[in-house]
Tab-separated table of C-alpha atoms and ligand atoms in Angstrom:
chain	number	residue	atom	x	y	z
A	1	UNK	CA	6.810	23.874	51.817
A	2	UNK	CA	10.524	24.388	50.703
A	3	UNK	CA	11.008	26.781	47.878
A	4	UNK	CA	13.194	24.779	45.354
A	5	UNK	CA	14.095	25.064	41.673
A	6	UNK	CA	13.745	21.525	39.918
A	7	UNK	CA	15.457	21.572	36.704
A	8	UNK	CA	14.127	18.760	34.262
A	9	UNK	CA	16.897	18.173	31.569
A	10	UNK	CA	17.779	21.811	31.198
A	11	UNK	CA	20.335	22.798	28.672
A	12	UNK	CA	22.335	25.739	30.416
A	13	UNK	CA	23.157	27.302	26.905
A	14	UNK	CA	19.456	27.718	25.978
A	15	UNK	CA	16.737	29.905	27.021
A	16	UNK	CA	14.237	27.535	25.227
A	17	UNK	CA	12.405	26.622	28.590
A	18	UNK	CA	9.164	27.162	30.297
A	19	UNK	CA	9.124	27.835	34.201
A	20	UNK	CA	6.136	26.613	35.694
A	21	UNK	CA	5.487	27.523	39.281
A	22	UNK	CA	3.083	25.139	41.171
A	23	UNK	CA	1.224	27.343	43.658
A	24	UNK	CA	0.283	24.498	45.940
A	25	UNK	CA	3.907	23.986	46.689
A	26	UNK	CA	5.443	27.095	45.762
A	27	UNK	CA	7.932	25.068	43.664
A	28	UNK	CA	9.047	26.088	40.205
A	29	UNK	CA	9.896	23.677	37.540
A	30	UNK	CA	11.840	24.260	34.235
A	31	UNK	CA	10.667	22.337	31.093
A	32	UNK	CA	12.407	22.257	27.828
A	33	UNK	CA	10.774	23.686	24.925
A	34	UNK	CA	11.273	22.278	21.605
A	35	UNK	CA	9.322	23.743	18.442
A	36	UNK	CA	6.914	25.499	20.547
A	37	UNK	CA	6.125	22.176	22.449
A	38	UNK	CA	6.792	20.824	25.713
A	39	UNK	CA	6.778	17.126	26.480
A	40	UNK	CA	3.742	16.165	28.467
A	41	UNK	CA	5.774	13.552	30.402
A	42	UNK	CA	7.859	16.421	31.807
A	43	UNK	CA	4.931	17.708	33.706
A	44	UNK	CA	4.652	14.201	35.602
A	45	UNK	CA	7.489	15.651	38.046
A	46	UNK	CA	5.082	18.275	39.242
A	47	UNK	CA	3.743	16.812	42.568
A	48	UNK	CA	2.637	17.736	46.004
A	49	UNK	CA	3.553	14.597	47.770
A	50	UNK	CA	6.387	12.318	46.457
A	51	UNK	CA	4.263	9.362	45.738
A	52	UNK	CA	1.611	11.525	43.930
A	53	UNK	CA	0.965	10.303	40.287
A	54	UNK	CA	2.062	13.839	38.951
A	55	UNK	CA	0.518	16.484	36.707
A	56	UNK	CA	-1.239	15.606	33.567
A	57	UNK	CA	-2.826	17.835	30.767
A	58	UNK	CA	-6.507	17.406	30.138
A	59	UNK	CA	-7.239	17.818	26.472
A	60	UNK	CA	-10.754	16.489	25.345
A	61	UNK	CA	-10.677	15.706	21.387
A	62	UNK	CA	-6.780	16.288	21.290
A	63	UNK	CA	-7.367	19.965	20.484
A	64	UNK	CA	-3.869	21.192	21.566
A	65	UNK	CA	-1.971	17.869	21.795
A	66	UNK	CA	0.869	16.702	19.434
A	67	UNK	CA	0.699	12.951	19.420
A	68	UNK	CA	3.728	12.503	17.103
A	69	UNK	CA	6.509	14.288	15.257
A	70	UNK	CA	5.840	14.131	11.657
A	71	UNK	CA	7.512	15.067	8.400
A	72	UNK	CA	4.741	14.530	5.930
A	73	UNK	CA	2.379	17.473	5.775
A	74	UNK	CA	2.711	21.101	7.177
A	75	UNK	CA	-0.580	23.251	7.694
A	76	UNK	CA	-0.648	26.799	8.954
A	77	UNK	CA	-4.347	27.102	9.530
A	78	UNK	CA	-4.234	30.891	10.317
A	79	UNK	CA	-2.548	31.489	6.885
A	80	UNK	CA	-4.416	28.846	4.905
A	81	UNK	CA	-1.092	27.004	4.038
A	82	UNK	CA	-0.920	23.421	3.254
A	83	UNK	CA	2.201	21.857	1.905
A	84	UNK	CA	3.197	18.042	1.399
A	85	UNK	CA	6.866	17.206	2.033
A	86	UNK	CA	7.309	21.095	1.524
A	87	UNK	CA	5.740	21.362	-1.611
A	88	UNK	CA	2.603	23.929	-1.862
A	89	UNK	CA	-0.533	22.261	-2.508
A	90	UNK	CA	-1.486	24.865	-5.148
A	91	UNK	CA	1.623	23.668	-7.197
A	92	UNK	CA	1.067	20.117	-6.607
A	93	UNK	CA	-2.632	20.569	-7.854
A	94	UNK	CA	-1.624	22.415	-10.897
A	95	UNK	CA	1.458	20.403	-11.983
A	96	UNK	CA	1.530	16.876	-10.343
A	97	UNK	CA	-1.010	13.857	-10.356
A	98	UNK	CA	-2.617	11.829	-7.381
A	99	UNK	CA	-0.128	8.740	-7.857
A	100	UNK	CA	2.974	11.081	-7.928
A	101	UNK	CA	1.565	12.740	-4.544
A	102	UNK	CA	0.999	9.432	-3.179
A	103	UNK	CA	4.624	8.500	-3.848
A	104	UNK	CA	5.889	12.034	-2.319
A	105	UNK	CA	3.969	11.353	0.798
A	106	UNK	CA	5.121	7.848	1.375
A	107	UNK	CA	8.726	8.085	-0.056
A	108	UNK	CA	9.419	11.594	1.013
A	109	UNK	CA	10.459	13.040	-2.137
A	110	UNK	CA	9.035	13.544	-5.620
A	111	UNK	CA	10.000	10.503	-7.763
A	112	UNK	CA	12.489	10.277	-10.678
A	113	UNK	CA	11.015	9.209	-14.010
A	114	UNK	CA	11.887	5.709	-13.457
A	115	UNK	CA	10.569	5.443	-9.955
A	116	UNK	CA	7.431	7.181	-11.045
A	117	UNK	CA	6.928	4.370	-13.732
A	118	UNK	CA	7.835	1.505	-11.469
A	119	UNK	CA	5.467	3.023	-8.714
A	120	UNK	CA	2.674	3.308	-11.352
A	121	UNK	CA	3.115	-0.050	-12.825
A	122	UNK	CA	3.208	-1.915	-9.252
A	123	UNK	CA	0.069	-0.106	-8.147
A	124	UNK	CA	-1.887	-0.842	-11.451
A	125	UNK	CA	-0.766	-4.489	-11.201
A	126	UNK	CA	-2.483	-4.621	-8.061
A	127	UNK	CA	-5.749	-3.579	-9.144
A	128	UNK	CA	-7.273	-7.144	-9.409
A	129	UNK	CA	-9.001	-8.145	-6.224
A	130	UNK	CA	-9.336	-11.888	-5.031
A	131	UNK	CA	-12.463	-13.468	-6.223
A	132	UNK	CA	-13.658	-14.157	-2.754
A	133	UNK	CA	-13.749	-10.530	-2.203
A	134	UNK	CA	-15.943	-10.031	-5.173
A	135	UNK	CA	-18.177	-12.642	-4.038
A	136	UNK	CA	-18.259	-11.032	-0.462
A	137	UNK	CA	-19.107	-7.659	-2.021
A	138	UNK	CA	-22.137	-9.128	-3.931
A	139	UNK	CA	-23.542	-10.608	-0.628
A	140	UNK	CA	-24.248	-7.066	0.702
A	141	UNK	CA	-27.713	-5.553	0.071
A	142	UNK	CA	-28.340	-3.530	-3.056
A	143	UNK	CA	-28.800	-0.167	-0.982
A	144	UNK	CA	-26.014	-0.826	1.423
A	145	UNK	CA	-24.098	2.477	1.848
A	146	UNK	CA	-20.796	2.027	-0.171
A	147	UNK	CA	-18.850	3.098	2.713
A	148	UNK	CA	-20.119	0.285	4.993
A	149	UNK	CA	-19.169	-1.977	2.135
A	150	UNK	CA	-15.660	-0.424	1.656
A	151	UNK	CA	-14.679	-0.635	5.387
A	152	UNK	CA	-15.852	-4.235	5.583
A	153	UNK	CA	-13.947	-5.084	2.293
A	154	UNK	CA	-10.853	-3.524	3.529
A	155	UNK	CA	-11.008	-5.462	6.555
A	156	UNK	CA	-11.538	-8.613	4.814
A	157	UNK	CA	-8.214	-8.026	2.648
A	158	UNK	CA	-6.620	-8.982	5.946
A	159	UNK	CA	-8.029	-12.533	5.655
A	160	UNK	CA	-6.576	-12.767	2.030
A	161	UNK	CA	-3.095	-11.478	2.411
A	162	UNK	CA	-2.172	-13.363	5.442
A	163	UNK	CA	1.551	-12.344	5.200
A	164	UNK	CA	0.598	-8.675	5.743
A	165	UNK	CA	0.903	-9.135	9.603
A	166	UNK	CA	4.824	-9.521	9.290
A	167	UNK	CA	5.015	-5.681	9.420
A	168	UNK	CA	8.522	-5.509	10.817
A	169	UNK	CA	9.623	-6.509	7.168
A	170	UNK	CA	9.855	-3.368	4.870
A	171	UNK	CA	9.408	-5.424	1.796
A	172	UNK	CA	6.041	-6.817	3.279
A	173	UNK	CA	5.075	-3.146	4.140
A	174	UNK	CA	5.758	-2.049	0.651
A	175	UNK	CA	3.725	-4.606	-0.997
A	176	UNK	CA	0.706	-3.915	1.027
A	177	UNK	CA	0.978	-0.344	0.079
A	178	UNK	CA	0.716	-1.081	-3.553
A	179	UNK	CA	-2.189	-3.469	-3.036
A	180	UNK	CA	-4.082	-1.085	-0.914
A	181	UNK	CA	-3.512	1.743	-3.568
A	182	UNK	CA	-4.304	-0.374	-6.306
A	183	UNK	CA	-7.275	-2.356	-4.897
A	184	UNK	CA	-9.288	0.407	-3.398
A	185	UNK	CA	-10.873	1.813	-6.527
A	186	UNK	CA	-11.738	-1.670	-7.547
A	187	UNK	CA	-13.510	-2.418	-4.327
A	188	UNK	CA	-15.329	0.904	-4.617
A	189	UNK	CA	-16.203	0.189	-8.243
A	190	UNK	CA	-17.429	-3.292	-7.595
A	191	UNK	CA	-19.791	-1.902	-4.957
A	192	UNK	CA	-20.988	0.738	-7.049
A	193	UNK	CA	-21.834	-1.745	-9.882
A	194	UNK	CA	-23.446	-4.212	-7.539
A	195	UNK	CA	-25.606	-1.075	-6.446
A	196	UNK	CA	-26.986	-0.323	-9.966
A	197	UNK	CA	-27.437	-3.966	-10.872
A	198	UNK	CA	-24.777	-4.401	-13.296
A	199	UNK	CA	-21.918	-7.144	-13.732
A	200	UNK	CA	-18.443	-5.416	-12.632
A	201	UNK	CA	-15.901	-4.608	-14.881
A	202	UNK	CA	-12.401	-6.051	-14.289
A	203	UNK	CA	-9.635	-3.431	-14.066
A	204	UNK	CA	-7.668	-2.421	-17.022
A	205	UNK	CA	-4.051	-1.974	-15.812
A	206	UNK	CA	-3.112	-0.261	-19.076
A	207	UNK	CA	-5.255	2.819	-18.104
A	208	UNK	CA	-4.295	5.740	-15.686
A	209	UNK	CA	-5.240	5.449	-12.061
A	210	UNK	CA	-8.559	7.505	-12.399
A	211	UNK	CA	-9.196	6.623	-15.976
A	212	UNK	CA	-9.297	3.008	-14.945
A	213	UNK	CA	-11.568	3.746	-11.990
A	214	UNK	CA	-14.004	5.712	-14.182
A	215	UNK	CA	-13.734	2.804	-16.639
A	216	UNK	CA	-14.868	0.014	-14.162
A	217	UNK	CA	-17.659	2.248	-12.916
A	218	UNK	CA	-19.187	3.209	-16.341
A	219	UNK	CA	-18.069	0.733	-19.108
A	220	UNK	CA	-21.142	-0.930	-20.648
A	221	UNK	CA	-19.577	-2.858	-23.647
A	222	UNK	CA	-19.909	0.213	-25.924
A	223	UNK	CA	-17.800	-0.218	-28.909
A	224	UNK	CA	-16.811	3.445	-29.010
A	225	UNK	CA	-16.484	3.663	-25.255
A	226	UNK	CA	-13.784	6.201	-23.955
A	227	UNK	CA	-13.359	7.853	-20.595
A	228	UNK	CA	-13.326	11.658	-20.851
A	229	UNK	CA	-9.850	13.016	-20.239
A	230	UNK	CA	-11.303	16.056	-18.550
A	231	UNK	CA	-13.346	13.927	-16.245
A	232	UNK	CA	-10.268	11.822	-15.347
A	233	UNK	CA	-8.187	14.802	-14.926
A	234	UNK	CA	-10.720	16.369	-12.739
A	235	UNK	CA	-11.103	13.288	-10.616
A	236	UNK	CA	-7.368	13.012	-10.225
A	237	UNK	CA	-7.026	16.759	-8.943
A	238	UNK	CA	-9.857	15.939	-6.588
A	239	UNK	CA	-7.895	12.802	-5.391
A	240	UNK	CA	-4.582	14.636	-5.111
A	241	UNK	CA	-6.301	17.274	-2.947
A	242	UNK	CA	-7.608	14.702	-0.438
A	243	UNK	CA	-4.524	12.761	-0.323
A	244	UNK	CA	-3.284	13.731	3.157
A	245	UNK	CA	-4.276	16.266	5.764
A	246	UNK	CA	-1.977	15.304	9.030
A	247	UNK	CA	-3.416	14.320	12.210
A	248	UNK	CA	-7.112	14.363	11.380
A	249	UNK	CA	-9.517	12.059	12.915
A	250	UNK	CA	-9.098	9.239	10.424
A	251	UNK	CA	-5.257	9.486	10.368
A	252	UNK	CA	-4.992	9.567	14.062
A	253	UNK	CA	-7.296	6.450	14.051
A	254	UNK	CA	-4.877	4.779	11.628
A	255	UNK	CA	-1.964	5.646	13.957
A	256	UNK	CA	-3.574	4.404	16.843
A	257	UNK	CA	-5.097	1.092	15.626
A	258	UNK	CA	-1.602	0.496	13.713
A	259	UNK	CA	0.253	1.004	17.043
A	260	UNK	CA	-1.006	-2.207	18.331
A	261	UNK	CA	1.033	-3.672	15.411
A	262	UNK	CA	-1.712	-5.401	13.537
A	263	UNK	CA	-1.808	-5.538	9.688
A	264	UNK	CA	-2.394	-2.435	7.946
A	265	UNK	CA	-5.803	-3.667	6.493
A	266	UNK	CA	-7.309	-3.701	9.874
A	267	UNK	CA	-5.903	-0.290	10.583
A	268	UNK	CA	-6.877	1.086	7.335
A	269	UNK	CA	-10.481	-0.332	7.804
A	270	UNK	CA	-10.550	1.536	11.187
A	271	UNK	CA	-9.513	4.591	9.574
A	272	UNK	CA	-11.893	4.553	6.994
A	273	UNK	CA	-14.575	3.927	9.471
A	274	UNK	CA	-13.709	7.063	11.172
A	275	UNK	CA	-13.744	9.192	8.181
A	276	UNK	CA	-17.305	7.958	7.298
A	277	UNK	CA	-18.918	10.236	9.782
A	278	UNK	CA	-20.581	13.644	8.638
A	279	UNK	CA	-18.134	15.785	10.483
A	280	UNK	CA	-15.197	14.454	8.714
A	281	UNK	CA	-15.320	12.515	5.387
A	282	UNK	CA	-19.120	12.166	5.164
A	283	UNK	CA	-19.338	15.998	5.063
A	284	UNK	CA	-19.096	16.096	1.317
A	285	UNK	CA	-22.242	13.981	1.061
A	286	UNK	CA	-23.919	16.101	3.812
A	287	UNK	CA	-23.259	19.391	1.903
A	288	UNK	CA	-24.818	17.881	-1.184
A	289	UNK	CA	-27.943	16.838	0.760
A	290	UNK	CA	-28.089	20.315	2.546
A	291	UNK	CA	-27.954	22.141	-0.870
A	292	UNK	CA	-30.570	20.076	-2.452
A	293	UNK	CA	-32.818	20.685	0.799
A	294	UNK	CA	-32.302	24.493	0.687
A	295	UNK	CA	-33.362	24.221	-2.850
A	296	UNK	CA	-33.412	27.719	-3.891
A	297	UNK	CA	-31.656	31.073	-3.327
A	298	UNK	CA	-34.608	32.544	-1.535
A	299	UNK	CA	-34.405	29.870	1.103
A	300	UNK	CA	-30.989	30.707	2.290
A	301	UNK	CA	-31.604	33.463	4.744
A	302	UNK	CA	-33.978	31.370	6.615
A	303	UNK	CA	-31.545	28.429	6.558
A	304	UNK	CA	-28.698	30.326	7.845
A	305	UNK	CA	-30.832	31.685	10.840
A	306	UNK	CA	-31.613	28.011	11.799
A	307	UNK	CA	-27.899	27.346	11.682
A	308	UNK	CA	-27.446	30.493	14.037
A	309	UNK	CA	-30.149	29.338	16.345
A	310	UNK	CA	-28.010	25.977	16.666
A	311	UNK	CA	-30.558	23.803	15.090
A	312	UNK	CA	-27.992	22.402	12.635
A	313	UNK	CA	-24.540	23.210	11.204
A	314	UNK	CA	-23.580	24.679	8.051
A	315	UNK	CA	-22.018	21.550	6.487
A	316	UNK	CA	-18.661	22.206	4.525
A	317	UNK	CA	-18.068	25.107	6.807
A	318	UNK	CA	-15.515	25.246	9.699
A	319	UNK	CA	-12.308	23.215	10.372
A	320	UNK	CA	-10.379	22.336	13.552
A	321	UNK	CA	-7.130	23.723	12.088
A	322	UNK	CA	-8.000	26.363	9.272
A	323	UNK	CA	-9.118	29.596	10.817
A	324	UNK	CA	-9.044	31.191	7.358
A	325	UNK	CA	-9.945	29.820	3.968
A	326	UNK	CA	-9.050	26.023	3.393
A	327	UNK	CA	-6.657	26.328	0.361
A	328	UNK	CA	-8.085	22.909	-0.954
A	329	UNK	CA	-11.659	24.845	-1.146
A	330	UNK	CA	-10.206	27.449	-3.338
A	331	UNK	CA	-8.745	25.059	-5.766
A	332	UNK	CA	-11.649	22.820	-5.837
A	333	UNK	CA	-13.972	25.766	-6.379
A	334	UNK	CA	-11.926	26.822	-9.547
A	335	UNK	CA	-11.804	23.199	-10.671
A	336	UNK	CA	-15.425	22.966	-10.404
A	337	UNK	CA	-15.845	25.782	-12.829
A	338	UNK	CA	-13.342	24.250	-15.187
A	339	UNK	CA	-15.306	21.034	-15.171
A	340	UNK	CA	-18.705	22.669	-15.736
A	341	UNK	CA	-17.307	24.224	-18.970
A	342	UNK	CA	-17.464	20.519	-20.192
A	343	UNK	CA	-20.536	19.136	-18.375
A	344	UNK	CA	-22.579	22.087	-18.071
A	345	UNK	CA	-23.249	23.942	-14.950
A	346	UNK	CA	-24.764	22.537	-11.746
A	347	UNK	CA	-27.514	24.559	-10.491
A	348	UNK	CA	-26.494	23.915	-6.792
A	349	UNK	CA	-23.317	25.904	-7.482
A	350	UNK	CA	-25.538	29.083	-7.345
A	351	UNK	CA	-27.073	28.245	-3.912
A	352	UNK	CA	-23.389	27.470	-2.861
A	353	UNK	CA	-22.011	30.719	-3.838
A	354	UNK	CA	-24.889	32.470	-2.453
A	355	UNK	CA	-24.594	30.636	0.959
A	356	UNK	CA	-20.888	31.393	0.989
A	357	UNK	CA	-21.280	34.962	0.411
A	358	UNK	CA	-23.918	35.462	3.168
A	359	UNK	CA	-21.994	33.325	5.761
A	360	UNK	CA	-18.741	35.238	5.122
A	361	UNK	CA	-20.618	38.566	5.783
A	362	UNK	CA	-22.441	37.345	8.774
A	363	UNK	CA	-20.922	38.010	12.249
A	364	UNK	CA	-21.919	34.692	13.578
A	365	UNK	CA	-19.494	32.867	11.069
A	366	UNK	CA	-16.897	35.649	10.977
A	367	UNK	CA	-16.409	35.681	14.591
A	368	UNK	CA	-16.012	31.953	14.826
A	369	UNK	CA	-13.752	31.837	11.907
A	370	UNK	CA	-15.932	29.661	9.992
A	371	UNK	CA	-14.941	29.220	6.368
A	372	UNK	CA	-15.408	26.768	3.487
A	373	UNK	CA	-13.590	23.745	3.841
A	374	UNK	CA	-12.520	21.132	1.189
A	375	UNK	CA	-16.051	19.514	1.428
A	376	UNK	CA	-18.037	22.460	0.459
A	377	UNK	CA	-17.365	22.392	-3.258
A	378	UNK	CA	-16.037	18.995	-3.692
A	379	UNK	CA	-19.430	17.372	-3.722
A	380	UNK	CA	-20.460	19.687	-6.775
A	381	UNK	CA	-17.505	18.114	-8.774
A	382	UNK	CA	-18.380	14.584	-7.634
A	383	UNK	CA	-22.126	15.237	-8.691
A	384	UNK	CA	-20.853	16.671	-12.065
A	385	UNK	CA	-19.045	13.519	-12.563
A	386	UNK	CA	-22.500	11.710	-12.010
A	387	UNK	CA	-21.486	10.015	-8.778
A	388	UNK	CA	-24.419	9.163	-6.489
A	389	UNK	CA	-24.185	11.188	-3.380
A	390	UNK	CA	-23.522	8.294	-0.984
A	391	UNK	CA	-20.368	7.535	-3.123
A	392	UNK	CA	-18.918	10.796	-2.203
A	393	UNK	CA	-17.128	9.761	1.088
A	394	UNK	CA	-15.570	6.830	-0.877
A	395	UNK	CA	-14.094	9.193	-3.260
A	396	UNK	CA	-12.491	10.855	-0.173
A	397	UNK	CA	-11.425	7.432	1.337
A	398	UNK	CA	-9.446	6.131	-1.626
A	399	UNK	CA	-7.133	9.065	-2.136
A	400	UNK	CA	-6.683	9.476	1.699
A	401	UNK	CA	-5.458	6.045	1.923
A	402	UNK	CA	-2.163	7.100	0.576
A	403	UNK	CA	-1.930	9.658	3.611
A	404	UNK	CA	-2.962	7.059	6.150
A	405	UNK	CA	-0.390	4.642	4.600
A	406	UNK	CA	2.373	7.355	4.992
A	407	UNK	CA	1.498	8.170	8.636
A	408	UNK	CA	1.417	4.315	9.291
A	409	UNK	CA	4.872	4.017	7.867
A	410	UNK	CA	6.022	6.968	9.856
A	411	UNK	CA	4.608	5.758	12.987
A	412	UNK	CA	6.109	2.311	12.690
A	413	UNK	CA	9.621	3.627	11.932
A	414	UNK	CA	9.540	6.099	14.715
A	415	UNK	CA	11.399	4.714	17.723
A	416	UNK	CA	9.532	7.238	20.031
A	417	UNK	CA	6.217	5.605	19.130
A	418	UNK	CA	4.693	2.860	21.194
A	419	UNK	CA	1.110	1.399	21.644
A	420	UNK	CA	-1.122	4.316	21.667
A	421	UNK	CA	-2.837	4.735	25.195
A	422	UNK	CA	-4.118	8.147	26.499
A	423	UNK	CA	-4.761	8.748	30.310
A	424	UNK	CA	-8.062	9.914	31.738
A	425	UNK	CA	-9.160	12.220	34.440
A	426	UNK	CA	-11.277	9.734	36.646
A	427	UNK	CA	-14.463	11.386	37.889
A	428	UNK	CA	-16.426	8.212	38.914
A	429	UNK	CA	-17.523	6.868	42.336
A	430	UNK	CA	-14.966	6.292	45.241
A	431	UNK	CA	-14.698	2.928	46.336
A	432	UNK	CA	-17.965	1.111	47.348
A	433	UNK	CA	-18.896	-2.211	48.428
A	434	UNK	CA	-21.152	-4.661	46.246
A	435	UNK	CA	-24.835	-4.627	47.055
A	436	UNK	CA	-26.965	-7.758	46.481
A	437	UNK	CA	-29.830	-7.282	43.984
A	438	UNK	CA	-32.421	-8.121	46.735
A	439	UNK	CA	-31.262	-5.131	48.806
A	440	UNK	CA	-30.746	-2.512	45.871
A	441	UNK	CA	-34.316	-1.208	46.040
A	442	UNK	CA	-33.190	0.813	49.087
A	443	UNK	CA	-30.385	2.433	47.173
A	444	UNK	CA	-30.452	5.882	45.995
A	445	UNK	CA	-30.804	6.275	42.320
B	501	LIG	N1	-21.900	25.369	11.371
B	501	LIG	C1	-22.496	26.132	12.350
B	501	LIG	N2	-21.510	26.431	13.426
B	501	LIG	C2	-20.472	25.968	13.554
B	501	LIG	C3	-19.868	25.130	12.563
B	501	LIG	C4	-20.613	24.813	11.360
B	501	LIG	N3	-20.273	24.155	10.354
B	501	LIG	N4	-18.668	24.552	12.880
B	501	LIG	C5	-18.465	24.953	13.947
B	501	LIG	N5	-19.584	25.831	14.489
B	501	LIG	C6	-19.699	26.573	15.685
B	501	LIG	C7	-19.852	25.722	16.895
B	501	LIG	O1	-21.278	25.586	17.163
B	501	LIG	C8	-19.042	26.549	17.939
B	501	LIG	O2	-19.979	27.532	18.394
B	501	LIG	P1	-20.036	28.019	19.823
B	501	LIG	O3	-18.587	28.534	20.172
B	501	LIG	O4	-20.915	29.016	19.788
B	501	LIG	O5	-20.308	26.919	20.838
B	501	LIG	C9	-17.811	26.936	17.246
B	501	LIG	O6	-18.186	27.191	15.893
B	501	LIG	C10	-16.513	26.315	17.565
B	501	LIG	O7	-16.971	24.899	16.787
B	501	LIG	P2	-16.291	23.432	17.522
B	501	LIG	O8	-17.351	22.517	17.532
B	501	LIG	O9	-15.605	23.769	18.590
B	501	LIG	O10	-15.039	23.343	16.345
B	501	LIG	P3	-14.467	22.214	16.135
B	501	LIG	O11	-13.115	22.549	15.753
B	501	LIG	O12	-14.489	21.163	17.136
B	501	LIG	O13	-15.210	21.389	14.816
B	501	LIG	C11	-15.569	20.639	12.656
B	501	LIG	C12	-14.661	21.514	13.544
B	501	LIG	C13	-15.081	20.619	11.135
B	501	LIG	C14	-16.091	19.249	13.035
B	501	LIG	C15	-16.823	21.623	12.717
B	501	LIG	O14	-16.603	22.993	12.225
B	501	LIG	C16	-17.948	21.291	11.831
B	501	LIG	O15	-18.910	20.492	12.404
B	501	LIG	N6	-18.148	21.473	10.476
B	501	LIG	C17	-19.333	20.963	9.680
B	501	LIG	C18	-18.829	19.543	9.230
B	501	LIG	C19	-17.852	19.635	8.245
B	501	LIG	O16	-17.836	20.379	7.140
B	501	LIG	N7	-16.801	18.767	8.141
B	501	LIG	C20	-15.607	18.724	7.243
B	501	LIG	C21	-14.208	19.011	7.834
B	501	LIG	S1	-13.086	19.186	6.589
B	501	LIG	C22	-12.632	17.846	5.925
B	501	LIG	C23	-12.266	16.847	7.041
B	501	LIG	O17	-11.031	16.890	7.293
B	501	LIG	O18	-12.907	16.018	7.326
């Protein structure tokens, strides 16, 4: 085989290339590197025969594949860094609000005062839901998991806002964003009130975002009713911390479903469905159930042994990206203590702290770089705010809609993006001829 250097788009002035030698042919190829990344399509030139398909990469679960270029959220998993549009999560949690961060994610900059007022006003003016939707929610069984109700209701919004499919129009896109951010808390609150057998409360757009949500959940015609500002702020910080986390399972789903250019409601319903599972947004619910099951500190060593034997996972531990402490977990842990000063302590915090202490010293967890993630402590705050356990993933889905929408917009506006369509490595049977059913008894199983 002839030795030949095949240059693919090499810039002569730059050393930023990767040289790959194909030992099947002895040929070398130079591939440009940009931001520590090569373009997978550049590998397609690597062939043995000219009519071969060309080289692909095999990456189950996309563990090392960038499917987009994004300017929204930066994570350094080794150092435990999380920034939205450049702003550290610690500063945002301390000084910002969920709606401000939602604006930041979607528009790329912190809003001016008038922009924030307009944004807040638009979102709060879209908190009412169509009566058909309220009636639809009422048809779910009293014990329906609220995430199932939420996913279905978001999808149903597609039928009520028919102009939403004209996504090429920026004004149409913008309106759906206000609607989604405004209506999600209402859908969740209506589902919750149905669950507890109470009539729903209509939104009060003069209230703040989380203030209104807590009002819709709790108000019972009390004359002296007030939403606790401490509870509203705790929920706001919780929402802010969940607003985006770059290309996780649900955000990737939003991009993939959105890439076929359907309306944002169906894409968002799919993203919420992806969030539902216990390895993703359902982990907060699973952590609480786990802490309740453990029951007391004396049971922890036995539980840890079972995790190490592979019988179950320690929920709220581990992360695909973070290989050190999840910065959101550190903030949430502190916020939990702040809230407990008002609500009284949660006995499960002692079990959680002891579980964390033992796990962080145990070689099983240390060697696998398993640290508490955002879900480890968030459930304790949600419980202190008196949310039922199966509402927890809903409290993740509402704020994450801001991130889903930011990524959806970025995807639509990115000229490099097309309909998502990964490749596969086919490992099935070679061509074989059809066998009539009468003759199949002689076929090997
Ligand atoms: N408990 C016990 N062992 C674990 C855990 C855990 N929570 N997580 C990972 N491992 C082990 C796993 O068994 C494997 O061990 P080995 O190498 O011996 O086979 C090793 O660590 C690597 O695990 P992995 O499954 O390859 O890691 P992953 O990056 O695919 O999974 C994860 C990430 C978050 C799904 C996983 O850590 C997990 O299941 N955690 C528990 C669920 C959870 O808390 N999810 C919330 C994630 S943060 C919020 C969000 O973004 O949704």
